[in-house]
Short mmCIF file of C-alpha atoms in Angstrom, two decimals:
data_model
loop_
_atom_site.label_atom_id
_atom_site.label_comp_id
_atom_site.label_asym_id
_atom_site.label_seq_id
_atom_site.Cartn_x
_atom_site.Cartn_y
_atom_site.Cartn_z
CA MET A 1 -10.86 -51.81 -132.14
CA SER A 2 -12.00 -54.81 -130.10
CA ILE A 3 -9.55 -56.89 -128.12
CA ASN A 4 -9.62 -60.68 -127.92
CA PRO A 5 -11.98 -61.64 -125.08
CA SER A 6 -9.29 -63.77 -123.42
CA LEU A 7 -7.12 -60.66 -123.13
CA GLN A 8 -9.99 -58.31 -122.35
CA ALA A 9 -10.87 -60.41 -119.29
CA SER A 10 -7.61 -59.32 -117.63
CA ILE A 11 -8.20 -55.61 -118.28
CA LYS A 12 -10.05 -53.76 -115.54
CA PRO A 13 -11.11 -50.09 -115.55
CA PHE A 14 -9.18 -48.05 -113.00
CA ASP A 15 -10.55 -44.57 -113.59
CA LYS A 16 -11.94 -42.60 -116.53
CA ARG A 17 -8.51 -42.28 -118.18
CA ARG A 18 -6.81 -45.53 -117.31
CA ALA A 19 -7.30 -49.29 -117.22
CA LEU A 20 -5.05 -51.91 -115.61
CA ALA A 21 -4.06 -55.44 -116.48
CA VAL A 22 -2.28 -57.02 -113.51
CA LEU A 23 -0.56 -60.33 -114.23
CA ALA A 24 0.87 -62.86 -111.81
CA ASN A 25 4.56 -62.31 -112.55
CA ARG A 26 7.01 -60.79 -115.01
CA ALA A 27 6.82 -63.67 -117.49
CA ALA A 28 3.03 -63.57 -117.54
CA ALA A 29 3.04 -59.79 -117.99
CA ILE A 30 5.49 -59.97 -120.90
CA ASP A 31 3.44 -62.72 -122.52
CA PHE A 32 0.26 -60.69 -122.09
CA ALA A 33 1.97 -57.60 -123.55
CA VAL A 34 3.12 -59.54 -126.62
CA ASN A 35 -0.31 -61.05 -127.24
CA HIS A 36 -2.00 -57.68 -126.72
CA LEU A 37 0.35 -55.99 -129.20
CA LEU A 38 -0.20 -58.67 -131.83
CA ASP A 39 -3.96 -58.51 -131.32
CA VAL A 40 -3.95 -54.72 -131.75
CA ALA A 41 -1.75 -55.13 -134.83
CA ASN A 42 -4.09 -57.60 -136.49
CA ASN A 43 -7.09 -55.39 -135.74
CA ALA A 44 -5.33 -52.38 -137.25
CA ILE A 45 -4.27 -54.29 -140.35
CA GLN A 46 -7.80 -55.56 -140.82
CA ALA A 47 -9.15 -52.02 -140.41
CA HIS A 48 -6.73 -50.06 -142.62
CA ASN A 49 -4.16 -52.48 -144.01
CA ALA A 50 -1.29 -51.18 -141.86
CA PHE A 51 -0.07 -51.10 -138.27
CA TYR A 52 1.49 -47.85 -137.06
CA LEU A 53 3.57 -48.60 -133.97
CA ALA A 54 5.74 -46.37 -131.78
CA LEU A 55 8.32 -48.23 -129.70
CA SER A 56 9.77 -47.43 -126.29
CA GLY A 57 13.15 -47.96 -124.71
CA GLY A 58 13.69 -49.82 -121.44
CA SER A 59 14.26 -53.32 -120.12
CA THR A 60 10.61 -54.41 -120.25
CA PRO A 61 10.08 -53.38 -123.89
CA LYS A 62 13.37 -55.13 -124.70
CA ALA A 63 11.93 -58.37 -123.33
CA ILE A 64 8.76 -57.81 -125.36
CA TYR A 65 10.79 -57.28 -128.54
CA LYS A 66 12.75 -60.47 -127.94
CA GLU A 67 9.54 -62.48 -127.57
CA LEU A 68 7.94 -60.83 -130.60
CA SER A 69 10.83 -61.99 -132.75
CA LEU A 70 10.63 -65.63 -131.69
CA PRO A 71 9.86 -67.98 -134.59
CA SER A 72 6.52 -68.85 -132.99
CA ASN A 73 5.42 -65.20 -133.19
CA ARG A 74 6.93 -64.12 -136.50
CA LYS A 75 4.03 -65.45 -138.55
CA ARG A 76 1.24 -64.15 -136.35
CA ILE A 77 1.00 -60.84 -138.22
CA PRO A 78 2.10 -59.71 -141.69
CA TRP A 79 5.16 -57.72 -140.65
CA GLU A 80 5.45 -56.15 -144.09
CA LYS A 81 2.44 -54.02 -143.13
CA VAL A 82 4.12 -52.60 -139.99
CA PHE A 83 5.34 -49.00 -139.88
CA LEU A 84 7.84 -48.60 -137.06
CA PHE A 85 8.54 -45.39 -135.13
CA TRP A 86 10.01 -44.51 -131.70
CA SER A 87 8.32 -42.53 -128.93
CA ASP A 88 11.61 -41.08 -127.71
CA GLU A 89 15.34 -41.28 -128.23
CA ARG A 90 18.55 -40.49 -126.42
CA SER A 91 21.25 -38.27 -127.92
CA ALA A 92 23.14 -41.33 -129.12
CA PRO A 93 24.03 -42.61 -132.60
CA PRO A 94 22.19 -45.68 -133.93
CA THR A 95 25.19 -47.92 -133.24
CA ASP A 96 25.35 -46.95 -129.56
CA PRO A 97 23.94 -49.48 -127.05
CA ASP A 98 22.24 -46.54 -125.28
CA SER A 99 20.17 -45.81 -128.39
CA ASN A 100 16.54 -46.92 -128.17
CA TYR A 101 16.66 -47.66 -131.90
CA HIS A 102 19.75 -49.84 -131.48
CA MET A 103 18.21 -51.70 -128.56
CA ALA A 104 14.97 -52.47 -130.38
CA MET A 105 16.65 -53.61 -133.56
CA GLU A 106 19.18 -55.80 -131.74
CA ALA A 107 16.50 -57.23 -129.44
CA GLY A 108 14.67 -58.66 -132.42
CA PHE A 109 13.23 -56.19 -134.89
CA LYS A 110 16.14 -56.61 -137.30
CA MET A 111 15.05 -60.24 -137.71
CA LEU A 112 11.48 -59.33 -138.69
CA PRO A 113 10.55 -58.76 -142.34
CA ILE A 114 9.62 -55.08 -141.99
CA PRO A 115 10.62 -53.14 -145.13
CA LYS A 116 13.52 -50.80 -144.36
CA GLU A 117 11.62 -47.86 -145.80
CA GLN A 118 8.94 -48.44 -143.13
CA ILE A 119 11.37 -48.11 -140.21
CA PHE A 120 11.72 -44.52 -139.04
CA ARG A 121 14.36 -43.96 -136.41
CA MET A 122 14.71 -40.71 -134.49
CA GLU A 123 17.94 -38.90 -135.40
CA ALA A 124 18.78 -37.51 -131.97
CA GLU A 125 22.57 -37.74 -132.00
CA LYS A 126 22.87 -34.13 -133.26
CA ASP A 127 20.70 -31.12 -134.12
CA ILE A 128 17.84 -32.59 -132.10
CA ALA A 129 15.49 -29.62 -132.49
CA TYR A 130 15.89 -29.70 -136.28
CA HIS A 131 15.42 -33.45 -136.52
CA ALA A 132 12.42 -33.32 -134.15
CA LYS A 133 10.66 -31.04 -136.66
CA GLU A 134 11.59 -33.46 -139.46
CA TYR A 135 10.27 -36.42 -137.46
CA GLU A 136 7.01 -34.63 -136.81
CA GLU A 137 6.61 -33.95 -140.54
CA THR A 138 7.38 -37.59 -141.31
CA ILE A 139 4.68 -38.71 -138.88
CA LYS A 140 2.17 -36.32 -140.45
CA ARG A 141 3.09 -37.62 -143.91
CA VAL A 142 3.16 -41.36 -143.13
CA VAL A 143 0.70 -41.94 -140.26
CA PRO A 144 -2.91 -41.14 -141.22
CA GLY A 145 -4.14 -38.30 -139.07
CA ALA A 146 -0.90 -38.56 -137.06
CA THR A 147 -2.78 -41.18 -135.03
CA PHE A 148 -0.75 -44.24 -134.07
CA ASP A 149 -2.39 -47.61 -133.63
CA LEU A 150 -0.20 -48.24 -130.57
CA VAL A 151 2.21 -46.09 -128.60
CA MET A 152 4.41 -48.09 -126.24
CA LEU A 153 5.60 -46.36 -123.07
CA GLY A 154 7.39 -47.14 -119.84
CA MET A 155 7.55 -45.34 -116.51
CA GLY A 156 10.82 -44.26 -114.92
CA ASP A 157 11.66 -44.26 -111.23
CA ASP A 158 10.88 -40.52 -111.16
CA GLY A 159 7.52 -40.95 -112.87
CA HIS A 160 8.69 -39.84 -116.31
CA THR A 161 7.47 -41.46 -119.52
CA ALA A 162 8.99 -41.31 -123.01
CA SER A 163 11.46 -38.44 -122.47
CA LEU A 164 8.88 -36.33 -120.67
CA PHE A 165 10.80 -35.75 -117.44
CA PRO A 166 9.51 -33.87 -114.39
CA HIS A 167 9.59 -30.09 -114.71
CA THR A 168 10.92 -30.03 -118.26
CA VAL A 169 9.62 -27.75 -121.00
CA ALA A 170 8.15 -30.53 -123.16
CA LEU A 171 5.49 -31.13 -120.50
CA ILE A 172 3.71 -27.91 -121.47
CA GLU A 173 4.07 -28.32 -125.25
CA GLU A 174 0.63 -28.27 -126.86
CA GLN A 175 1.36 -27.48 -130.53
CA HIS A 176 4.20 -29.73 -131.65
CA LEU A 177 3.97 -33.52 -131.78
CA VAL A 178 7.72 -34.17 -131.41
CA VAL A 179 10.23 -31.92 -129.66
CA ALA A 180 13.76 -31.68 -128.36
CA ASN A 181 13.58 -31.74 -124.57
CA ASN A 182 16.35 -30.44 -122.34
CA VAL A 183 16.65 -32.76 -119.32
CA PRO A 184 18.87 -31.06 -116.71
CA GLN A 185 18.54 -33.93 -114.24
CA GLN A 186 20.09 -36.24 -116.85
CA GLU A 187 22.51 -33.57 -118.13
CA THR A 188 21.33 -34.24 -121.67
CA GLN A 189 18.86 -33.37 -124.37
CA ARG A 190 16.50 -35.94 -125.86
CA MET A 191 13.85 -36.22 -128.56
CA THR A 192 10.35 -37.12 -127.45
CA PHE A 193 6.73 -37.44 -128.43
CA THR A 194 4.54 -34.88 -126.67
CA TYR A 195 1.23 -35.47 -124.90
CA PRO A 196 -0.91 -34.35 -127.88
CA LEU A 197 0.64 -37.11 -130.03
CA ILE A 198 0.68 -39.77 -127.32
CA ASN A 199 -2.88 -39.18 -126.19
CA ALA A 200 -4.24 -39.21 -129.75
CA ALA A 201 -3.20 -42.85 -130.29
CA HIS A 202 -5.82 -45.53 -130.67
CA ASN A 203 -3.98 -47.58 -128.02
CA ILE A 204 -1.59 -46.27 -125.38
CA VAL A 205 0.17 -48.82 -123.19
CA LEU A 206 2.50 -48.33 -120.22
CA TYR A 207 4.54 -51.41 -119.32
CA VAL A 208 5.31 -51.27 -115.59
CA ILE A 209 6.89 -54.43 -114.24
CA GLY A 210 8.98 -55.32 -111.20
CA ALA A 211 9.30 -54.54 -107.51
CA ASN A 212 11.40 -51.46 -108.30
CA LYS A 213 8.23 -49.90 -109.80
CA THR A 214 5.94 -50.61 -106.83
CA ALA A 215 6.13 -47.28 -105.01
CA MET A 216 6.02 -45.09 -108.12
CA ALA A 217 3.14 -47.02 -109.68
CA GLU A 218 1.09 -46.42 -106.54
CA HIS A 219 2.21 -42.77 -106.45
CA VAL A 220 1.31 -42.04 -110.07
CA LEU A 221 -2.01 -43.87 -110.03
CA THR A 222 -3.41 -42.83 -106.65
CA THR A 223 -2.04 -39.43 -105.61
CA PRO A 224 -3.47 -36.03 -106.65
CA TYR A 225 -2.97 -35.02 -110.28
CA THR A 226 0.34 -33.17 -110.53
CA PRO A 227 1.77 -34.10 -113.96
CA LEU A 228 4.58 -31.55 -113.78
CA ASP A 229 5.90 -33.67 -110.91
CA LEU A 230 4.70 -37.04 -112.25
CA PRO A 231 4.53 -36.87 -116.07
CA SER A 232 3.08 -40.40 -116.40
CA GLN A 233 -0.10 -39.11 -114.77
CA ARG A 234 -1.10 -37.20 -117.89
CA VAL A 235 -1.02 -40.23 -120.19
CA GLY A 236 -4.49 -41.28 -121.31
CA THR A 237 -7.75 -39.40 -121.81
CA GLU A 238 -11.40 -40.24 -121.30
CA ALA A 239 -11.70 -40.70 -125.07
CA ARG A 240 -8.48 -42.74 -125.32
CA PRO A 241 -7.76 -44.38 -121.94
CA ALA A 242 -4.25 -45.70 -121.35
CA LEU A 243 -3.69 -49.35 -120.49
CA TRP A 244 -1.20 -50.11 -117.75
CA ILE A 245 0.24 -53.64 -117.93
CA LEU A 246 1.74 -54.58 -114.55
CA ASP A 247 2.86 -57.65 -112.68
CA ASN A 248 1.88 -58.38 -109.09
CA ASP A 249 5.14 -56.90 -107.81
CA ALA A 250 4.58 -53.53 -109.49
CA ALA A 251 0.93 -53.50 -108.39
CA ALA A 252 1.60 -54.63 -104.82
CA GLN A 253 0.57 -51.31 -103.24
CA LEU A 254 -2.51 -50.98 -105.43
CA SER A 255 -4.38 -54.00 -104.08
CA SER A 256 -6.69 -51.91 -101.91
CA THR A 257 -7.79 -49.82 -104.90
CA LEU A 258 -8.29 -52.63 -107.45
#
């Protein structure tokens, strides 16, 4: 799917598996992310009359969701053709502020005219392993070829993405698309997409914004490949490169390699 030339101009190849778009500041990066998402959505809808989107948690996606739901953006795509999923979820009920589902809906998605039957939350508040199998089956049933048009991801301070945390069992999962992942360092269990599902997506985007991401962005992008230590390193393939959207603060230590 081709991207609008005005957006494409900001995207630069980084290596065979990754491309970067570095924007001047947080506001510019959020605006770019919103326009990129809407462009991908319109391309997908034109191609197959639907947009299959997997959301992420985190403060940057929250800002993106708020901007997406602004009146000026609500009519830019036919939201009734959107099928909404989540790339990971905490063990929290849907009414809990810690829930990625709750955050996304409250940040703006509840104001968009997406049919309720096309919104698929992860049920991770109990029996996570059972519900992970159900979620995988739902994806296989609803999403053609289990291939999302866009998977949204962030990067944690430890280099994790989705709920793929360093040295956790989900990092070596090759068969299942969605799993329960025990995260000892967080003293919890979470539901998460696995690499086979993430890396099959038509578009994979990591949103990495702010000075608190500077050191880890440089670490993940430029140090030797050790994805058990830095799970974000494994996102993207030569066939489906991942796009990193950063601001100048997050990319500050990458200037010599850009």
